[in-house]
Structures are given as C-alpha cells and as structure tokens.
Coordinates of C-alpha atoms in Angstrom, one line a residue:
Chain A
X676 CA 5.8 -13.1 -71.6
X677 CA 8.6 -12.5 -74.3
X678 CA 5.8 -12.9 -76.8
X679 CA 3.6 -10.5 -75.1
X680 CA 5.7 -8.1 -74.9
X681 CA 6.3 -8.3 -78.6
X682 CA 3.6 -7.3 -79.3
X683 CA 3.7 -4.2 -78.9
X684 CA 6.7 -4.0 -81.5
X685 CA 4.2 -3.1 -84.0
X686 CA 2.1 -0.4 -82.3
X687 CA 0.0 0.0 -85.4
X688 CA -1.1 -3.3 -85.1
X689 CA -2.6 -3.1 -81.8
X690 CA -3.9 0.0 -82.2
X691 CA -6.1 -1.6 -85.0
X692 CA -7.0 -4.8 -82.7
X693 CA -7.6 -3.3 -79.2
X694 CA -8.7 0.3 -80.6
X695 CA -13.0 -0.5 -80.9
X696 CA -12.7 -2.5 -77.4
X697 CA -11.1 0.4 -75.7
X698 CA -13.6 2.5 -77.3
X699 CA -16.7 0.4 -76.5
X700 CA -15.8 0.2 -72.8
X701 CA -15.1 3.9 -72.5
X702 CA -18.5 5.1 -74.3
X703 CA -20.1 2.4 -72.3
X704 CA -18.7 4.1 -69.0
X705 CA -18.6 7.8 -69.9
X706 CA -21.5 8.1 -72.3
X707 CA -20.0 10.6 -74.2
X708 CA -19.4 9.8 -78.2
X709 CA -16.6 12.9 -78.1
X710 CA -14.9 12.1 -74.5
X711 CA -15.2 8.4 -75.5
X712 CA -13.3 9.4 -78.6
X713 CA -10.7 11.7 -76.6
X714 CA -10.0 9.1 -74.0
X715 CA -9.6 6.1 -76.4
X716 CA -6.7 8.4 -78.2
X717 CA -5.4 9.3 -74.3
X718 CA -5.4 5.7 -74.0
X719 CA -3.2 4.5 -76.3
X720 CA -0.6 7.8 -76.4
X721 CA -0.6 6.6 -72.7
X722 CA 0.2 3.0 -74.1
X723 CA 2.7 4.2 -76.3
X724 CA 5.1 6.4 -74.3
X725 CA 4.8 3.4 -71.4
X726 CA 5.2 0.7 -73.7
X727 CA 8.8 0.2 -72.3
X728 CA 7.8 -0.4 -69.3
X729 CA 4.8 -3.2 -70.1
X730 CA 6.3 -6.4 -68.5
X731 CA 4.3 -8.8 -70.3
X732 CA 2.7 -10.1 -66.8
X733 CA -0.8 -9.5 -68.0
X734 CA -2.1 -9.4 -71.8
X735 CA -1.8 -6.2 -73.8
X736 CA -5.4 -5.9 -73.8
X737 CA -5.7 -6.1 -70.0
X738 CA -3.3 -3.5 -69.7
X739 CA -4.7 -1.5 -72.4
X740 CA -7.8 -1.6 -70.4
X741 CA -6.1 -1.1 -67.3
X742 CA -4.7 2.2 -68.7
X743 CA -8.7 2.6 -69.9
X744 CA -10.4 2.2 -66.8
X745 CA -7.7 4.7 -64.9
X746 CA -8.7 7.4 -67.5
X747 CA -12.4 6.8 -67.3
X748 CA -12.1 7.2 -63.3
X749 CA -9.8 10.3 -63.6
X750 CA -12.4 11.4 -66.1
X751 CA -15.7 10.8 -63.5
X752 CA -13.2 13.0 -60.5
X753 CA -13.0 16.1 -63.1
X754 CA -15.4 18.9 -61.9
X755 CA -14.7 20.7 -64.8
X756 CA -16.1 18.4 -66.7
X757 CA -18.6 17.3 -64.3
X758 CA -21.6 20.2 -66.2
X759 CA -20.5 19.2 -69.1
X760 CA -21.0 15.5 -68.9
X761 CA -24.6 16.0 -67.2
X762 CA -24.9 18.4 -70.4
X763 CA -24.2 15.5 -72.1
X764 CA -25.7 12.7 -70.6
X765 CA -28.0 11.8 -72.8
X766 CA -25.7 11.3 -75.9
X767 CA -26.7 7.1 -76.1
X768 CA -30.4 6.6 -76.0
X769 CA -30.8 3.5 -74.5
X770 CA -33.5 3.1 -77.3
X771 CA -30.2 2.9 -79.8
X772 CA -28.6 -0.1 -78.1
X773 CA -32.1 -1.9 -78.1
X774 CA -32.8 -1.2 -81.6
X775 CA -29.2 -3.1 -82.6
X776 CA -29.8 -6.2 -81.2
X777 CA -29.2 -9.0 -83.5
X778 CA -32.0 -10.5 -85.6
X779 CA -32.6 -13.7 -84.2
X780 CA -35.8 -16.0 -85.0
X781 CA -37.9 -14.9 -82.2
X782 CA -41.6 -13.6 -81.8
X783 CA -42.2 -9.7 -82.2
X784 CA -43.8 -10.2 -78.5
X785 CA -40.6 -11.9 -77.3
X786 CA -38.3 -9.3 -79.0
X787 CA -40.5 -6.2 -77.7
X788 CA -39.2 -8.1 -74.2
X789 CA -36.2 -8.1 -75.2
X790 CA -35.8 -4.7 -76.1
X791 CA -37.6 -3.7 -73.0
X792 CA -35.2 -6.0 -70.6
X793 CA -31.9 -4.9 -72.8
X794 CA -32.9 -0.6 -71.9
X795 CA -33.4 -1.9 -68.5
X796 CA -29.8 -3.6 -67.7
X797 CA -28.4 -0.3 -69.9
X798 CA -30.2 2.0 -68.0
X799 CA -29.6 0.1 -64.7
X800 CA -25.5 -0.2 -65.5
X801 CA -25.7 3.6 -65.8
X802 CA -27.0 4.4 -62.1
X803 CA -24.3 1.6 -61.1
X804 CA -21.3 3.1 -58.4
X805 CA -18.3 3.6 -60.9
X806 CA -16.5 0.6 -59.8
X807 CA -19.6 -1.8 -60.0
X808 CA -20.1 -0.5 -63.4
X809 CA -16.6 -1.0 -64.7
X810 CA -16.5 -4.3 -63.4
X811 CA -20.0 -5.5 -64.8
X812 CA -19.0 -3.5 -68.2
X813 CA -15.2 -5.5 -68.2
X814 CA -17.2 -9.2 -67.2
X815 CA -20.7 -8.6 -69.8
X816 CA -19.0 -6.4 -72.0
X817 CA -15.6 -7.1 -73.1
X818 CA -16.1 -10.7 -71.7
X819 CA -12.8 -10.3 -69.7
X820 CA -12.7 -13.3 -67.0
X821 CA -12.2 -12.6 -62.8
X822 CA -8.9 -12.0 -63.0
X823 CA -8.1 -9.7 -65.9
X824 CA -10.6 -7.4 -64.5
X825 CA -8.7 -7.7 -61.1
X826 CA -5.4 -6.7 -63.1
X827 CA -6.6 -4.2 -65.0
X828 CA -8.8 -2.4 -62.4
X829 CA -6.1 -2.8 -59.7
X830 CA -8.8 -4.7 -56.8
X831 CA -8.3 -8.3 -55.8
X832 CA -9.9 -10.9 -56.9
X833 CA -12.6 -11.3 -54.1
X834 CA -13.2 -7.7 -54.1
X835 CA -14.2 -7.9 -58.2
X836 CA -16.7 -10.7 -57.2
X837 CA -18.3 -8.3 -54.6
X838 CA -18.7 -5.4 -57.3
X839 CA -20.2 -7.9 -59.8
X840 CA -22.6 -9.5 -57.1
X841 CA -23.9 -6.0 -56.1
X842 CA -24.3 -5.0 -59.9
X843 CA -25.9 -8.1 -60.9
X844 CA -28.5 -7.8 -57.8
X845 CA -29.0 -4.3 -58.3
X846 CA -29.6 -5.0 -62.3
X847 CA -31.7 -7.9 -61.2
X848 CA -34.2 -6.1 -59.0
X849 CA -34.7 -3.2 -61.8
X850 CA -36.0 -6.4 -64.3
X851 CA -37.7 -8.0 -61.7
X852 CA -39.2 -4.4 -61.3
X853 CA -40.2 -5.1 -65.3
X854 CA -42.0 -7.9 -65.2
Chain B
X327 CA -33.6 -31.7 -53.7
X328 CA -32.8 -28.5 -51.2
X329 CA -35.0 -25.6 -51.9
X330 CA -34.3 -23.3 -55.4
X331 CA -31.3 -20.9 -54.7
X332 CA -31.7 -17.2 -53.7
X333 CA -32.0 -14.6 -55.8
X334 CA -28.9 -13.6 -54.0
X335 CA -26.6 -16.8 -54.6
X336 CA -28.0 -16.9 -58.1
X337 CA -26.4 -13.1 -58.3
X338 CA -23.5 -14.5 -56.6
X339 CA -23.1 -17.7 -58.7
X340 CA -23.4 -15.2 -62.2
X341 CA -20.6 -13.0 -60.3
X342 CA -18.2 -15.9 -60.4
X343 CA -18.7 -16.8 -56.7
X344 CA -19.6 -20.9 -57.6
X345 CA -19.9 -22.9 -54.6
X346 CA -19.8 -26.8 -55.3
X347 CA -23.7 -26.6 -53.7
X348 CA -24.8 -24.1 -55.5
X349 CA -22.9 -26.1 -59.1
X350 CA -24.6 -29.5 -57.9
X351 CA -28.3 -27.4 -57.6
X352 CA -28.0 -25.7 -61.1
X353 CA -27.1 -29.8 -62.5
X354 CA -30.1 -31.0 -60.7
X355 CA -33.1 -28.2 -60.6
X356 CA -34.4 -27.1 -63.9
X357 CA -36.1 -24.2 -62.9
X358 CA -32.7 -22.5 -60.9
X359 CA -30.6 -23.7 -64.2
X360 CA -33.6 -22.0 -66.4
X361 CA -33.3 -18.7 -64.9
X362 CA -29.4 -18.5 -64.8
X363 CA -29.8 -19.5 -68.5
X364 CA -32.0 -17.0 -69.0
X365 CA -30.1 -14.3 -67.1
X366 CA -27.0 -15.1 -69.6
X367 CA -28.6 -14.9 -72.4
X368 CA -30.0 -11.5 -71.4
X369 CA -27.1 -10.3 -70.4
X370 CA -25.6 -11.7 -74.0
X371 CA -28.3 -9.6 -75.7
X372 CA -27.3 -6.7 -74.0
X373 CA -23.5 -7.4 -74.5
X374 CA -23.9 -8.2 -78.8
X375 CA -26.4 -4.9 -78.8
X376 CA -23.5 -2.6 -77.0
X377 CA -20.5 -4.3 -79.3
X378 CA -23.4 -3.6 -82.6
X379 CA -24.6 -0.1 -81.4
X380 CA -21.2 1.1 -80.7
X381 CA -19.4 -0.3 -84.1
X382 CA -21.4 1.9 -85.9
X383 CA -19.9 5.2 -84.4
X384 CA -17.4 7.2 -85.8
X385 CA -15.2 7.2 -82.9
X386 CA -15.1 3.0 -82.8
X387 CA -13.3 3.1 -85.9
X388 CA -9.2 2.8 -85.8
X389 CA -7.5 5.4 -87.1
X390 CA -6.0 4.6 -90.2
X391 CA -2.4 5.2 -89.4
X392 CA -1.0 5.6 -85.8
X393 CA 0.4 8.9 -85.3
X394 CA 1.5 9.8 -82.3
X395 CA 2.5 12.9 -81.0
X396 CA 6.1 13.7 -81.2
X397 CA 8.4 12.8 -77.6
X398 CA 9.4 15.9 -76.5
X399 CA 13.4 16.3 -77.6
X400 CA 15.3 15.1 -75.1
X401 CA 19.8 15.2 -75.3
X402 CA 20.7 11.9 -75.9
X403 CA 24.3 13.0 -76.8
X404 CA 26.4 12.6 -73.8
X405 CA 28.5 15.2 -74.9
X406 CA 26.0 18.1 -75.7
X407 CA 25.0 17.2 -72.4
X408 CA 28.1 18.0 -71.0
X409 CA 29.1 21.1 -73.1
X410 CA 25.8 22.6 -71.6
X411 CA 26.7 21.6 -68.0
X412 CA 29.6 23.6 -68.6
X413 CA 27.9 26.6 -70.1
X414 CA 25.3 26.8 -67.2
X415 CA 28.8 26.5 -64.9
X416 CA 30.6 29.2 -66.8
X417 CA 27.6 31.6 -66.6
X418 CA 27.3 30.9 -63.0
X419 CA 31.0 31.8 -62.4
X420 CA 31.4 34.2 -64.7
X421 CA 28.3 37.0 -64.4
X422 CA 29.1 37.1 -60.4
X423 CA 32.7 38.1 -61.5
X424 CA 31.6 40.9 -64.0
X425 CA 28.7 42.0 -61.7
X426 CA 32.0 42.7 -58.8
X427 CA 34.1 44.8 -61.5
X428 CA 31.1 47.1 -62.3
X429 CA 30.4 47.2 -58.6
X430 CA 34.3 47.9 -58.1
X431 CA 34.9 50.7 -61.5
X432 CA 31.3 52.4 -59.6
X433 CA 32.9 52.4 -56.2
X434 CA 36.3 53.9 -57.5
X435 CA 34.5 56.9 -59.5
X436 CA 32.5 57.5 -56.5
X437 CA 35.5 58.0 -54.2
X438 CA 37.1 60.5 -56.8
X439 CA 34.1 62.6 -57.5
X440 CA 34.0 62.4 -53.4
X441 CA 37.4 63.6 -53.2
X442 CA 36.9 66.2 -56.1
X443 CA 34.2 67.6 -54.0
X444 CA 36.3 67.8 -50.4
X445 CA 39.2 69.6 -52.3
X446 CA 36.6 72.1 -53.7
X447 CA 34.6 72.5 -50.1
X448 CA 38.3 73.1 -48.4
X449 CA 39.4 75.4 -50.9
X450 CA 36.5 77.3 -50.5
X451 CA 36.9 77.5 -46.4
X452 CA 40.5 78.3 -46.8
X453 CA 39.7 81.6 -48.6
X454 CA 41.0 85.2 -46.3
X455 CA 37.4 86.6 -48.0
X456 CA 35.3 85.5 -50.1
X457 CA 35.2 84.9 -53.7
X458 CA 32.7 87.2 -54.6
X459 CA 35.3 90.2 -52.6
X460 CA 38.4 89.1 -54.1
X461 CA 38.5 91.4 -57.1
X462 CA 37.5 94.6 -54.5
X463 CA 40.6 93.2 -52.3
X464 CA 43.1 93.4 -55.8
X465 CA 42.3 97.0 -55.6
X466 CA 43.8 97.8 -52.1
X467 CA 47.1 97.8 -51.6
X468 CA 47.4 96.2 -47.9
X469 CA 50.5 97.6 -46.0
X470 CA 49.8 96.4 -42.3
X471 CA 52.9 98.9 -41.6
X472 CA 51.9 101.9 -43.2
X473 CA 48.7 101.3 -41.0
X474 CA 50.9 101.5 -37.8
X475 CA 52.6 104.5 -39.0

C-alpha cells in the first residue's frame, strides 16, 4: 500500500506510464481525438490535486482509470456537448483500427475476415449502453481483471459480470450477423 | 458428454462468470473450447488493433514534462491569516461607527438650520406691520394722546 502510494511521489513518472492507457480508453469511449485529448489532461490534473488523498487500496492505474471513467460519463451527461459530439462522431473510422492490426502469417482471405470481424466488435462496442461499453473496453481493452474494473467504475463485482455478459452477447449476435 | 454450451453461457463464461460445469465442458468438448478460443483471439485482434491505431495519435503521446496548473494561493501563514481576521473585524466595527457620526453631524445641522428657520418665521409674525410698511411707519410720528386731544 506504502509502496503504492509512493508512487505517485514522482508524478512525472506516472504521467509517462499511465498517460497512453488513459488516453486509449477515453478515445475508445468518447470518440473524439480532441475530447480524448482534453479529458486525458482533466484526468491527471484531477490525479494530481487528489493525490493526497489516494490511499493506496487499489493500484494507481485503477484509480487513474477510475478518475477516467467518471470524466468520460460526466462527458456523455453534457448537453452542451451532446451536437458537438454527434458533429463528431465519426472522428475513428472503424476502417482505421482494422487497417492496424498486426501482421501476422495468415491468408489475405483470413485477414479480409479479420478485418471485417475487428469493424464489427468496434462498431458493435460503440452502440453498447455506456456502462457495458466501459466495462467491455476496461476487460478487452486495458486487459484490467473483474475486480479492478469493479474499483475503478464504482459497481460490484457481480454487477461488472452482468455488463460484460450483455456486451459480449450483444457483440456476439452482430458477428454471428457476419457470417 | 452433455450437450455444447449456449451461446449464452459461452457469453457468460468469456464475462468471467466460470461455473465448474461449464470449466469441465470447455476441457472435454473441442468444438465449445474451439469457439471460446476463437472468440479470444478475436477479441485480442481487436484489443492489439485499438492499442496500434491509437498509439499513433498525437494525443496518445505523454507530454514531455508534467506541468500542471498552478494551486490556487491559499494562506498558509497562520499569522497573515489572523491579521486579516482582524482587518475584516475592524472594518466591521469600525464603518458602522463612522456611518452613526455622519448620521449624528447631519442630524445636528438639520436641527439648527430648523431652528434658524422658526426664529425667522416668528420674527416675522411678531412684526406691528409689515416689513414692506415699516419705512412709511418711520415717517409718522404716532402720539396715541395727541389723537385723544
């Protein structure tokens, strides 16, 4: 906990570690490069001025994403920016993520599949609830296990498996939908 | 072997929800353990594609030295604290007291421009004729006995 808590001695330091994870899971949830950009620097001003009052209970990057997923939601209520988001909404092409998938030894057929089934979960994730989304995102994204996303999103346990069931299913049936 | 899970509990079991049934099926059927195989390494695909598309953007990028914006001031002093306790407390007691002598010096000219006025009005009243007469009046001599002669 002591050691946690350390941590965050040397701000500049985690600002360099957590900084593209923040930022990954915010663009991934707001879809804006510029909000994404804005929130991630909200995020860890947020981080700073609280840093006295991080116990050390959870890791810093579960609370850094527990400060994350509170701005992304406070983000989604806005109104204001509610035009401006649909405005926006098609800043990631979900031909972009498919195009960066790693190179791996497989048939132009198989990877055409790929690319097909990798737009599909994107494009499914994106008409998730909020809630399913962040939790899918936190879980297949920044690979956080049951309980950090339970921490950092402030829902028990059980009710994180519920939101990841319904995403999964829902995701499921739009690549069943594919094939 | 028990029939090939549900789409659902295969949802479920992928969600983190393992039952010790569903864990014993995945060991035993190859065609339930070939689609949650499958399943992760779509959802792996998707998950190295996010982490690569979003790596390349501007905003991903640290910023090269953590700045934050400045805390607002706040009086740590204990003392400057108190000196401006005292200053607010002075003020308070000190503008009522001014704000009563004005009121007071006011009242007091007031009552002597009041009583400069009711000397003037009775001085006035108490005239035998009236001031616009008076020099006709210097001209008669007024001898009430000579009149009852």
């Amino acid at each position: 906990m002591e050691s946690t808590r350390a941590e965050l001695q040397d701000f500049e330091e985690v600002v360099r570690l957590y900084w593209q994870g923040i930022y990954r899971f915010v663009r991934a949830s707001v879809r804006d490069a510029d909000a994404a950009q804005t929130l991630t620097q909200d995020c860890f001003m947020r981080a700073y001025s609280k840093r006295g009052t991080f116990r050390g209970q959870a890791s810093v990057k579960t609370w850094l994403m527990k400060i994350a997923v509170n701005l992304v939601r406070d983000f989604g209520r806005n109104r204001r920016l509610q035009f401006w988001k649909r405005l926006n909404a098609s800043g990631i092409d979900p031909g972009d993520v498919s195009d960066h998938l790693p190179d791996a030894a497989i048939s132009l057929e198989d990877r055409a599949l790929l690319n097909e089934q990798v737009q599909m979960i994107w494009q499914a994730s994106r008409s998730l609830p909020e809630r399913q989304r962040t939790a899918f995102l936190l879980r297949f994204v920044e690979d956080m296990d049951l309980l950090e996303i339970a921490a950092a999103t402030g829902m028990k346990e059980g009710t994180v498996k519920i939101h990841l069931f319904r995403a999964l299913h829902a995701i499921r049936g739009r690549l069943r939908g594919l094939r | 072997m028990r029939a090939h899970l549900s789409s659902e509990q295969i949802s479920r079991w992928m969600a983190g929800d393992c039952t010790p049934e569903a864990d014993r099926h995945l060991r035993e059927c190859p065609r339930c353990a070939a689609e949650t195989a499958r399943l992760k390494t779509l959802l792996g695909e998707f998950r190295s594609s996010v982490i690569a598309r979003s790596a390349l953007e501007k905003g991903a990028e640290a910023p090269e030295r953590w700045a934050p914006l400045a805390p607002k001031r706040r009086f740590t002093s204990g003392a400057l604290r108190w000196k401006l306790a005292a200053a607010a407390l002075a003020i308070a007691v000190i503008v009522p007291i001014c704000k009563n002598s004005g009121e007071r010096r006011r009242d007091a000219e007031a009552f002597q421009a009041d009583v400069q006025l009711w000397e003037a009005v009775n001085a006035q009243v108490s005239r035998s004729v009236p001031m616009p007469l008076e020099p006709l009046m210097k001209l008669v001599i007024w001898e009430p006995d000579a009149v009852e002669k």
